[in-house]
Tab-separated table of C-alpha atoms in Angstrom:
chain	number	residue	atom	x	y	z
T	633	UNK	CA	-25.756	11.055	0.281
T	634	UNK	CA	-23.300	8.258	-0.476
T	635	UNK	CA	-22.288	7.174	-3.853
T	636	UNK	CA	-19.898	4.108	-3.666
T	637	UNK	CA	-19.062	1.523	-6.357
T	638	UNK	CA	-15.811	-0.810	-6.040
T	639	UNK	CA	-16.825	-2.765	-9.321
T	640	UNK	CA	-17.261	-6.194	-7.887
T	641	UNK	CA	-19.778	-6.527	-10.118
T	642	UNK	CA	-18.302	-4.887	-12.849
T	643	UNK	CA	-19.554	-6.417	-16.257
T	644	UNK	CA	-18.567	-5.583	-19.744
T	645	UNK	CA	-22.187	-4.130	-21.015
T	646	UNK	CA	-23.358	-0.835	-20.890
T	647	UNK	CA	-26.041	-0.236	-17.835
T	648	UNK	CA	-24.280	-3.317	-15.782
T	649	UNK	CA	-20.698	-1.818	-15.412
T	650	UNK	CA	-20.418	-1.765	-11.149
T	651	UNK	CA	-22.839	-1.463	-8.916
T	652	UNK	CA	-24.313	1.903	-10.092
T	653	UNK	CA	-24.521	0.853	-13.755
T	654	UNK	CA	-21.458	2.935	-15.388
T	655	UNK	CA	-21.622	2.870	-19.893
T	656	UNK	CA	-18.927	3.396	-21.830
T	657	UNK	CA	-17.365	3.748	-25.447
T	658	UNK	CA	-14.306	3.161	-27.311
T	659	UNK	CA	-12.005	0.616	-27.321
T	660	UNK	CA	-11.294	-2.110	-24.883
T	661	UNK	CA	-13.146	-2.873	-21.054
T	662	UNK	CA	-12.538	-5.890	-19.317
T	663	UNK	CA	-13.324	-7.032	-15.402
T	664	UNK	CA	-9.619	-7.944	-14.073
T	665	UNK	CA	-9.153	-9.989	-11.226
T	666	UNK	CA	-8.356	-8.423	-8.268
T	667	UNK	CA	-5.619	-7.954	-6.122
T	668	UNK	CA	-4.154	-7.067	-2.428
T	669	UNK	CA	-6.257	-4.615	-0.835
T	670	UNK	CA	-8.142	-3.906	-4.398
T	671	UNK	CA	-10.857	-6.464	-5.445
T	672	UNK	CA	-13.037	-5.674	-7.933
T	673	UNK	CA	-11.182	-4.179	-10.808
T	674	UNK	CA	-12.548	-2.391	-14.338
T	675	UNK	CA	-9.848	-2.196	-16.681
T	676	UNK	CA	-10.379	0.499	-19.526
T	677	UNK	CA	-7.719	0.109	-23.073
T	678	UNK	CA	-7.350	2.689	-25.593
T	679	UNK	CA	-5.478	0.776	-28.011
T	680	UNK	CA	-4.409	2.908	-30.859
T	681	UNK	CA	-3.380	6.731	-31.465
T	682	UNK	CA	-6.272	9.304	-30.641
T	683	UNK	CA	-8.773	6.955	-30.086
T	684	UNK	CA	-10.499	7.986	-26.388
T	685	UNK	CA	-11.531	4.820	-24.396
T	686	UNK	CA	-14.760	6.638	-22.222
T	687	UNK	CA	-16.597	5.595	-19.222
T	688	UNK	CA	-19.018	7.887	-17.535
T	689	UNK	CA	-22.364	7.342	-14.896
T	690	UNK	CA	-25.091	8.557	-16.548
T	691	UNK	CA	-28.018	8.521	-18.900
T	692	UNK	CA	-25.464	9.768	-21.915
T	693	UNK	CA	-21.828	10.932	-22.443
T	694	UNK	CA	-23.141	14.352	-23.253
T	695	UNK	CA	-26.706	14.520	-21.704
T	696	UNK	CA	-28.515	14.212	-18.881
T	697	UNK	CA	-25.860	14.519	-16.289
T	698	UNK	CA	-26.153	13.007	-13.167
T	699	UNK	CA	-25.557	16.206	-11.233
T	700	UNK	CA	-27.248	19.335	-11.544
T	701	UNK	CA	-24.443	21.115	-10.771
T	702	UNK	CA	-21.237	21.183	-7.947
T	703	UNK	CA	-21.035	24.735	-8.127
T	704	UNK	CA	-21.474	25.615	-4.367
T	705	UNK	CA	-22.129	22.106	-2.919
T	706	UNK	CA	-20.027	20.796	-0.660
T	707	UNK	CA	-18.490	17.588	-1.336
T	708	UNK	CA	-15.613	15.002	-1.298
T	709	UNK	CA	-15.308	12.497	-5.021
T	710	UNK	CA	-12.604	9.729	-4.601
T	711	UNK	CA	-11.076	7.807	-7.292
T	712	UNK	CA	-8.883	4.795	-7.116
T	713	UNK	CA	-6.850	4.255	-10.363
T	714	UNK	CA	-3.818	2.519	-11.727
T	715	UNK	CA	-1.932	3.162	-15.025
T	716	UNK	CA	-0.671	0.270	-16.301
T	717	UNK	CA	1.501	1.600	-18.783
T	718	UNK	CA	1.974	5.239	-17.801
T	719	UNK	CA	3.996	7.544	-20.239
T	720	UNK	CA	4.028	10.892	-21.953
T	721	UNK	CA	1.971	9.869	-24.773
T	722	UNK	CA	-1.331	8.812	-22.619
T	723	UNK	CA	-3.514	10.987	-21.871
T	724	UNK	CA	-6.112	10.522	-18.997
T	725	UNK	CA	-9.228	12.676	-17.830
T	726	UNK	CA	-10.666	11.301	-14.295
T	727	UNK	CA	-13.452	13.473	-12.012
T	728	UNK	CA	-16.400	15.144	-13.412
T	729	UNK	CA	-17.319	17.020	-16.706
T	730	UNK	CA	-20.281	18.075	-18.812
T	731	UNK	CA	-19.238	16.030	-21.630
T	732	UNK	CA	-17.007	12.614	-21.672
T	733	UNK	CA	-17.039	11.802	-25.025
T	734	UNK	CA	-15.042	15.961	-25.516
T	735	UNK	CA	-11.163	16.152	-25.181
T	736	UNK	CA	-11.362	18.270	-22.828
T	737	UNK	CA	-15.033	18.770	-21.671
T	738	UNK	CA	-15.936	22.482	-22.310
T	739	UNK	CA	-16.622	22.278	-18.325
T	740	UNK	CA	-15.380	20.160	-15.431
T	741	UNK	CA	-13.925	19.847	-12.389
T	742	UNK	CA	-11.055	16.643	-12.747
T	743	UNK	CA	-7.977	15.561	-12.528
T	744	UNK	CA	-5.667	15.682	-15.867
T	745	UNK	CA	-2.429	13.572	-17.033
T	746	UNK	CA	-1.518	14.535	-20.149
T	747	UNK	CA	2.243	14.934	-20.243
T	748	UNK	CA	3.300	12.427	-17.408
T	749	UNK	CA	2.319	14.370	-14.646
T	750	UNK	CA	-0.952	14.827	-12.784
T	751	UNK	CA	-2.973	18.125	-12.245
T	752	UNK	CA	-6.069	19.279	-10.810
T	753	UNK	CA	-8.491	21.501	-13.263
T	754	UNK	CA	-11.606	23.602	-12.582
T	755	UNK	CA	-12.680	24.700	-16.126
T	756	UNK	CA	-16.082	26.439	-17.016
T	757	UNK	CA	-16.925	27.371	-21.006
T	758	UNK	CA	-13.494	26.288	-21.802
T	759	UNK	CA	-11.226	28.537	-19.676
T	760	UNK	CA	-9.012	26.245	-16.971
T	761	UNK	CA	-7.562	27.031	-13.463
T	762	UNK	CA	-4.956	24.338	-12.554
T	763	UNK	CA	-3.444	23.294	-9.204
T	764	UNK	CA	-0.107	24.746	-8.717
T	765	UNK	CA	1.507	21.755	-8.028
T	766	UNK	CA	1.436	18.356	-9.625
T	767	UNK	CA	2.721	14.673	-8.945
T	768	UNK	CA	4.531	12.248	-11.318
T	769	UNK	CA	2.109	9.375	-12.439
T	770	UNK	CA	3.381	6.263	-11.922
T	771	UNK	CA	2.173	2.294	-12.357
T	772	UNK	CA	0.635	1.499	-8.955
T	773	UNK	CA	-2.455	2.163	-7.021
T	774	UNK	CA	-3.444	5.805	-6.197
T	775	UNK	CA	-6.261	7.434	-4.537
T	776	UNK	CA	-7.375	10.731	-5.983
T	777	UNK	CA	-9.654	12.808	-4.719
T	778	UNK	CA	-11.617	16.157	-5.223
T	779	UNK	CA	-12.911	17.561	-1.997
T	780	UNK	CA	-15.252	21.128	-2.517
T	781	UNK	CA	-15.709	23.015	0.682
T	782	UNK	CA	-18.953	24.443	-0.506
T	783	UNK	CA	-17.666	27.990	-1.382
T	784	UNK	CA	-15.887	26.628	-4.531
T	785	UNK	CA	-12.716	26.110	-2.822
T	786	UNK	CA	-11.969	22.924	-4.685
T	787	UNK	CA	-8.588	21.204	-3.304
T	788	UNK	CA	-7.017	18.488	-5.333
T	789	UNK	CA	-5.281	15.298	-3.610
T	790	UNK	CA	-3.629	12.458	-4.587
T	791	UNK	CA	-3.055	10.041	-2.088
T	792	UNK	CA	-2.115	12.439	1.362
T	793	UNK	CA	-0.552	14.995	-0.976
T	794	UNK	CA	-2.408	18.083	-1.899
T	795	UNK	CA	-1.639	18.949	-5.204
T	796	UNK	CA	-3.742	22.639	-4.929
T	797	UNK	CA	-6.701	24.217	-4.599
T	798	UNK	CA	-8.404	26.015	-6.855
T	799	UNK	CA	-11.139	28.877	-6.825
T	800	UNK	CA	-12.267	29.838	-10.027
T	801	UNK	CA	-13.152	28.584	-13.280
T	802	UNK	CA	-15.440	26.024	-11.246
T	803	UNK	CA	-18.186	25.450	-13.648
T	804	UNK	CA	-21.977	25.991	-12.668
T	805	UNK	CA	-23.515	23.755	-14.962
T	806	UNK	CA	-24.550	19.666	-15.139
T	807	UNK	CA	-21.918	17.308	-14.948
T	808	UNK	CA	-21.547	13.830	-14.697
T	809	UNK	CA	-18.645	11.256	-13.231
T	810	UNK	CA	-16.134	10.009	-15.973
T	811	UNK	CA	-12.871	8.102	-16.525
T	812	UNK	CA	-11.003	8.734	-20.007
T	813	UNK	CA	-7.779	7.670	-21.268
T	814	UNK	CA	-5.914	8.130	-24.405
T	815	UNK	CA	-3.383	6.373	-26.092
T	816	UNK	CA	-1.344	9.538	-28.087
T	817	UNK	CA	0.807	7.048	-30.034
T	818	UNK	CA	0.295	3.572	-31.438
T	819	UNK	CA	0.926	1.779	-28.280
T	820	UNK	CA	-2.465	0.558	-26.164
T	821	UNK	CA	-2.643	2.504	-22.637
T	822	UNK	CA	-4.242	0.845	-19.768
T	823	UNK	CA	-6.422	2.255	-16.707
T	824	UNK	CA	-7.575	-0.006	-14.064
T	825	UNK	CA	-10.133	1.750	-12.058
T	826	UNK	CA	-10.438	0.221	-8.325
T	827	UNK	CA	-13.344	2.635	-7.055
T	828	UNK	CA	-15.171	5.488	-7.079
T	829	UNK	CA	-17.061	7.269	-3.999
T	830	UNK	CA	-18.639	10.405	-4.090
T	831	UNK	CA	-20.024	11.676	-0.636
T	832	UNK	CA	-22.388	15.073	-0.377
T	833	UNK	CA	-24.851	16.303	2.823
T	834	UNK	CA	-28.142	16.666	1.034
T	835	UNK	CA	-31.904	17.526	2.553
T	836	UNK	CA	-34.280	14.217	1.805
């Protein structure tokens, strides 16, 4: 099974965000035009302190998850992002996670920039394994992704760099797909999401 949306047809309205029909809360969403080797472009503004911009594929922030669980499944999520206006006072929450409207989700597996830096993060009822390495986020165009070999070996990437892997703490629960950002001061913080594709072998 193939899950792949590159927002050409991203609108502004919950249920017609993309092709799969992403919803959201908080703050500013607009469709950008796109550019070299990245059409179809949601952008996603928190534009004052604490206030958490959300955008998630599901039924409800909080509730009826797209995904019974990840916990064992083998899989590979990509995620195509740029910060427009990266600094230490954004914070950004990108992967998957029981809850996108929480700050952090009591479970998830994700990726995490929260002091200028990114991480990988399996967390289950609120306790966190992180990748043991981590990249500088910058302003341009980087493709993230969370690859689970199917014994809960999750490894981290971004671009061709692997940032870790992690084996515990990978939660066992529901969880849906979700893009957050932060702005932690009273400066608006920018996330342009360019795609996401999530890829698992599944018996029809």
């Amino acid at each position: 099974m193939t899950l792949t949306d590159d927002f050409f047809a991203a609108g502004t309205t919950n249920g017609t965000i993309g092709e799969l029909g992403w919803a959201f809360t908080g703050d500013n969403i607009a469709k950008l035009v796109g550019q070299a080797a990245h059409p179809g472009i949601l952008q996603r503004t928190s534009t004052s302190n604490a206030v958490l911009a959300e955008t998630w594929l599901g039924h409800d922030a909080n509730a009826a998850q797209a995904f019974a669980a990840l916990s064992g499944v083998a899989f590979r999520a990509a995620l195509i992002i740029k910060i427009e206006n990266n600094s230490a006072t954004t914070t950004i929450r990108m992967g998957f996670a029981d809850d996108a409207s929480a700050a952090p989700p009591n479970n998830g597996v994700y990726f995490e920039n929260t002091t200028g830096t990114w991480t990988g993060v399996a967390r289950s009822s609120s306790m966190s394994s992180t990748t043991s390495s981590s990249t500088t986020a910058d302003n341009v165009f980087h493709t993230f992704q969370i690859v689970n070999d199917g014994a809960n070996n999750v490894s981290f990437w971004d671009n061709d760099m692997l940032l870790g892997t992690v084996t515990s703490h990978v939660p066992g629960g529901a969880l849906l797909p979700f893009f957050d950002i932060q702005s932690n001061n009273a400066s608006s913080k920018s996330m342009d999401i360019d795609a996401f594709q999530f890829t698992m072998t599944v018996s029809r």
